[in-house]
CSV table of C-alpha atoms in Angstrom, one decimal:
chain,number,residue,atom,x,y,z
A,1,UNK,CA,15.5,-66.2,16.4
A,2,UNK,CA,15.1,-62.9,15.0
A,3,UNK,CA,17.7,-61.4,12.8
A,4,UNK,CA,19.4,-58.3,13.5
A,5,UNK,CA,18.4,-54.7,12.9
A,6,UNK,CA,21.9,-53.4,12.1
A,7,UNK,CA,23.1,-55.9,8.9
A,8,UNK,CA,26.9,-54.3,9.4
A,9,UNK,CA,28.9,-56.7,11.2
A,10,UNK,CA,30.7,-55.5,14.5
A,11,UNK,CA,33.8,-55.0,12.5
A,12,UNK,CA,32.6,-52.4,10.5
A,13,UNK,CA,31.3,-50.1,13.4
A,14,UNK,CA,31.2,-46.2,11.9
A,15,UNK,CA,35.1,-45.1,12.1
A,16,UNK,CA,36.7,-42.8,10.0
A,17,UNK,CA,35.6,-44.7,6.1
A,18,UNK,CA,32.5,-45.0,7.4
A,19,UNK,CA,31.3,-41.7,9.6
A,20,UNK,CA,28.6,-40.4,10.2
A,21,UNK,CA,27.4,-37.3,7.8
A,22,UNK,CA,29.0,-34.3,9.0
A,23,UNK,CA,26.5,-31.2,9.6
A,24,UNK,CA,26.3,-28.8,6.8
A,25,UNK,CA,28.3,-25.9,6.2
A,26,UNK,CA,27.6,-23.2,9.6
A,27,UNK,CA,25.8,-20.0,8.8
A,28,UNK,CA,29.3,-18.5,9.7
A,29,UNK,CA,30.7,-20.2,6.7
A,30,UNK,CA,27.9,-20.1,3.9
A,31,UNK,CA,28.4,-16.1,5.0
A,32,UNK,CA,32.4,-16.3,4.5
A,33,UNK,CA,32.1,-18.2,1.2
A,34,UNK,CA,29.5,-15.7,-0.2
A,35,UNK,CA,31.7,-12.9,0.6
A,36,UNK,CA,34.3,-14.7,-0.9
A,37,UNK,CA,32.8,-15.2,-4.1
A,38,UNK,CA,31.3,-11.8,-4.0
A,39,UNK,CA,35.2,-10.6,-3.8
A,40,UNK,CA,36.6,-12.9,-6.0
A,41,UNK,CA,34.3,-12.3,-9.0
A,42,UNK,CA,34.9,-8.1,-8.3
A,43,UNK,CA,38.7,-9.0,-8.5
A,44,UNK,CA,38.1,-11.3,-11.5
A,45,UNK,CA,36.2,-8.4,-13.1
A,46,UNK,CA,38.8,-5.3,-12.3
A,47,UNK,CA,41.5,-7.6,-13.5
A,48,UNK,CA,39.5,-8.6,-16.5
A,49,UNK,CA,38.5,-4.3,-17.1
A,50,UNK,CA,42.5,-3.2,-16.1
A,51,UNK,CA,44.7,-5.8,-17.9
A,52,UNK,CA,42.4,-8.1,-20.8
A,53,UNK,CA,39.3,-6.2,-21.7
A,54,UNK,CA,39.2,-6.0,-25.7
A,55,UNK,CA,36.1,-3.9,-25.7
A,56,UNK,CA,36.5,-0.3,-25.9
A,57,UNK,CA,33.3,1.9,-24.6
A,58,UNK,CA,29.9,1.1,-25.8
A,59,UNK,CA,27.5,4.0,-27.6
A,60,UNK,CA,25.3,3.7,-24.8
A,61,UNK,CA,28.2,3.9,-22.1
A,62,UNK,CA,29.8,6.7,-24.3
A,63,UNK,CA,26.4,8.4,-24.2
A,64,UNK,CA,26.1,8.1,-20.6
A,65,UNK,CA,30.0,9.5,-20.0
A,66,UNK,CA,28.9,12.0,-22.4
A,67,UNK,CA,26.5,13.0,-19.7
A,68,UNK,CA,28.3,12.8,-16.7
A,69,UNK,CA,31.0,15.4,-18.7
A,70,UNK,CA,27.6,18.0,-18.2
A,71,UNK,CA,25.6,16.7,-15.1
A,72,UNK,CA,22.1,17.5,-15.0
A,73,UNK,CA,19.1,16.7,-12.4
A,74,UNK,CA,17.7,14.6,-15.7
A,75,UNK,CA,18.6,13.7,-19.2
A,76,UNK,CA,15.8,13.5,-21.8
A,77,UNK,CA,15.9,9.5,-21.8
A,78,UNK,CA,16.9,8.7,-18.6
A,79,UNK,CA,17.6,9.6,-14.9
A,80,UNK,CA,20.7,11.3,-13.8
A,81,UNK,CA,21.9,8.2,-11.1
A,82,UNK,CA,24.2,6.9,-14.2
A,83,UNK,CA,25.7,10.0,-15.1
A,84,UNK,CA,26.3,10.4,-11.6
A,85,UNK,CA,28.2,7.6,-10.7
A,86,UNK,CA,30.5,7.5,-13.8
A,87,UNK,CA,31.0,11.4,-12.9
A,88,UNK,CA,32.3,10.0,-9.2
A,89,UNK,CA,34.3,7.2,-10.9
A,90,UNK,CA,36.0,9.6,-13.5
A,91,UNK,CA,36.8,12.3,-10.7
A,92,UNK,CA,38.0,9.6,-7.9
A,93,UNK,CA,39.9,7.1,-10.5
A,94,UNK,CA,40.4,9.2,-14.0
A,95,UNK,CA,43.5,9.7,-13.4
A,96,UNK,CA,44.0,6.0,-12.5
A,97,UNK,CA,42.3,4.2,-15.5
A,98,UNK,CA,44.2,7.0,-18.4
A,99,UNK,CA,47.5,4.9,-16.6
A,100,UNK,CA,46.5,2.0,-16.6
A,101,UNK,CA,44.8,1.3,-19.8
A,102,UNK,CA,45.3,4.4,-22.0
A,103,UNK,CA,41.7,5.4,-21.6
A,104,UNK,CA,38.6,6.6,-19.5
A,105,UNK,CA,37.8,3.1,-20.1
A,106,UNK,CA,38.4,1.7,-16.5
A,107,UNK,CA,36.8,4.7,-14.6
A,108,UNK,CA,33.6,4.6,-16.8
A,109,UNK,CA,33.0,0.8,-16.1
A,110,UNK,CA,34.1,0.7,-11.8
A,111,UNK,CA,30.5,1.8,-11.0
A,112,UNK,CA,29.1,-1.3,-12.7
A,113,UNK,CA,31.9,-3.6,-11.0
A,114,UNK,CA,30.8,-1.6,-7.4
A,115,UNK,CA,26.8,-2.2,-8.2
A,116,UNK,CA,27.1,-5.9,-9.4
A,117,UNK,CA,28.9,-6.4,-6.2
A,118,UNK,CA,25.8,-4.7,-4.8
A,119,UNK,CA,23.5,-6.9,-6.4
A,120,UNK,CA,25.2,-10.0,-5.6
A,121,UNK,CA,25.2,-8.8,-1.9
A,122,UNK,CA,21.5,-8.0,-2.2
A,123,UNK,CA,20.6,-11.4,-3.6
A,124,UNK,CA,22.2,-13.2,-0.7
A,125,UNK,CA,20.1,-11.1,1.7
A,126,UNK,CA,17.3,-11.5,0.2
A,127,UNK,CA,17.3,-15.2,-0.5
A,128,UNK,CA,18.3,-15.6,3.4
A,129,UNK,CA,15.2,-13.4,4.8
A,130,UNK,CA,13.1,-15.6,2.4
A,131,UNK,CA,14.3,-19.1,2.4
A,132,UNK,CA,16.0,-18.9,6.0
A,133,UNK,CA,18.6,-20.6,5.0
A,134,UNK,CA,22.4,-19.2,4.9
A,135,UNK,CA,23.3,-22.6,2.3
A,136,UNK,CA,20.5,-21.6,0.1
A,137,UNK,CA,21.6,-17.9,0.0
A,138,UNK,CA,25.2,-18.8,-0.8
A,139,UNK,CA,23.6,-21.2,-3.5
A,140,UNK,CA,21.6,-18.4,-5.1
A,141,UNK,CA,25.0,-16.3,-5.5
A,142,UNK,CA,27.0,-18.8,-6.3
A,143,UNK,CA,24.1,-19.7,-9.3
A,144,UNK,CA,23.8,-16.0,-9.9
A,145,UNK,CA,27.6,-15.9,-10.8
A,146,UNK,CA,27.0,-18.2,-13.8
A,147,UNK,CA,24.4,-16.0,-15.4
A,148,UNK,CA,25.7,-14.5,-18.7
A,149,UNK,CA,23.3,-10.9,-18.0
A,150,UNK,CA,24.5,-10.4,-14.6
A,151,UNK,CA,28.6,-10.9,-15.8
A,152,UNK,CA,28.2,-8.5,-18.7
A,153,UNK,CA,26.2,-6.3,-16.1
A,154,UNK,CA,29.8,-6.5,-13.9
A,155,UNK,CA,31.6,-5.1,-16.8
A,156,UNK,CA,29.4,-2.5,-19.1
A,157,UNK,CA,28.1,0.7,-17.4
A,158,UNK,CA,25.0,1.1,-18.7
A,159,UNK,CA,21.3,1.9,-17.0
A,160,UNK,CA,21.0,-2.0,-15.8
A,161,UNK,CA,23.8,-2.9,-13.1
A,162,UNK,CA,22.5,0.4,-10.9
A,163,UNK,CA,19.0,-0.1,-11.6
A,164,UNK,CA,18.9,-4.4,-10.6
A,165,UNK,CA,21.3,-3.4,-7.4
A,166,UNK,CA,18.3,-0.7,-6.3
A,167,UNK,CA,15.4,-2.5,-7.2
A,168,UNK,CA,17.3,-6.3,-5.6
A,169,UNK,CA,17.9,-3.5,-2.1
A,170,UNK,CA,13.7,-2.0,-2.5
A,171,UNK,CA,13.2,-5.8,-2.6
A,172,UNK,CA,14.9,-6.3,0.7
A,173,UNK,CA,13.1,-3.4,2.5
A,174,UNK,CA,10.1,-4.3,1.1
A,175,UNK,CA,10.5,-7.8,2.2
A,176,UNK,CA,11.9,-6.8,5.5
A,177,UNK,CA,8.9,-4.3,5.7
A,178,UNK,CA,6.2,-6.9,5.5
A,179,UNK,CA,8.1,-9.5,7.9
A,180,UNK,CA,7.8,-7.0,10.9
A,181,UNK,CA,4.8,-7.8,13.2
A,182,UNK,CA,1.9,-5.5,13.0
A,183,UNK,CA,1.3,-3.4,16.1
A,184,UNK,CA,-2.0,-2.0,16.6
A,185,UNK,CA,-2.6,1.8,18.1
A,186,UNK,CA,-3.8,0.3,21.1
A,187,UNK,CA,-0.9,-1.3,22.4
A,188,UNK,CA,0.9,2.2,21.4
């Protein structure tokens, strides 16, 4: 007599103990929960910038709010997209951030809160056009959220939170660009 394949007794058929696995998380919900994280650290770090934040500006973010106080198509260092946005951030929430905490403080920093947000965004893309795979994406932001550069990025304005956001975005064109299929002239 042979003995059985299955060594569980009839008693202990799958039921609820022992189910099968579940499928993974759905693409709708690895989608959700990055979004979710993506929020939830901008909230952490506008809380953190309005009601905690011990530092007062850096010299480079004082130098750069120095710039956007005279706007110019180019600084002799540096483009002009940093002055830019804390010029935008002073004019729309100035008012806002001298309430809130006593200073320009707040206004300075929001573009650095909006590009991490950016960045984080642009990570999920990317890893999803490049892995295929929503779970990995929302793994790579969720990972991304525990490195110390891109936290400090979320919270000092200086040249890096614009400049990873735009080169993480050229990466997705790029990317995006080279995954299209090639069309010759004769097909028109």
């Amino acid at each position: 007599m042979l003995p059985a394949l299955n060594p569980l007794p009839a008693a202990l058929t799958p039921g609820p103990l022992l189910a099968p696995p579940r499928p993974g998380l759905s693409d709708r919900t690895c989608r959700r929960l990055a979004c979710g994280l993506i929020l939830l650290s901008v909230g952490f770090h506008l809380v953190y910038l309005a009601a905690g934040c011990p530092l007062d500006l850096s010299p480079d973010e004082a130098h750069y709010w120095q710039w956007s106080r005279h706007l110019a198509w180019s600084y002799y260092s540096k483009g002009p997209l940093v002055a830019w946005l804390i010029r935008l951030s002073c004019e729309l929430f100035g008012p806002l951030s001298e309430s809130l905490v006593g200073s320009p403080m707040l206004a300075v920093r929001l573009p650095a809160v909006a590009c991490h947000a950016a960045l984080l965004a642009g990570w999920y893309v990317l890893a999803h056009a490049t892995l295929r795979s929503h779970r990995a994406a929302l793994a790579t932001v969720a990972l991304t959220l525990t490195l110390p550069a891109v936290t400090a990025g979320a919270v000092l304005m200086t040249i890096d939170p614009p400049f990873l956001a735009c080169w993480c975005w050229a990466l997705v064109g790029v990317w995006r660009g080279l995954s299209m299929p090639v069309r010759s002239e004769e097909s028109g």
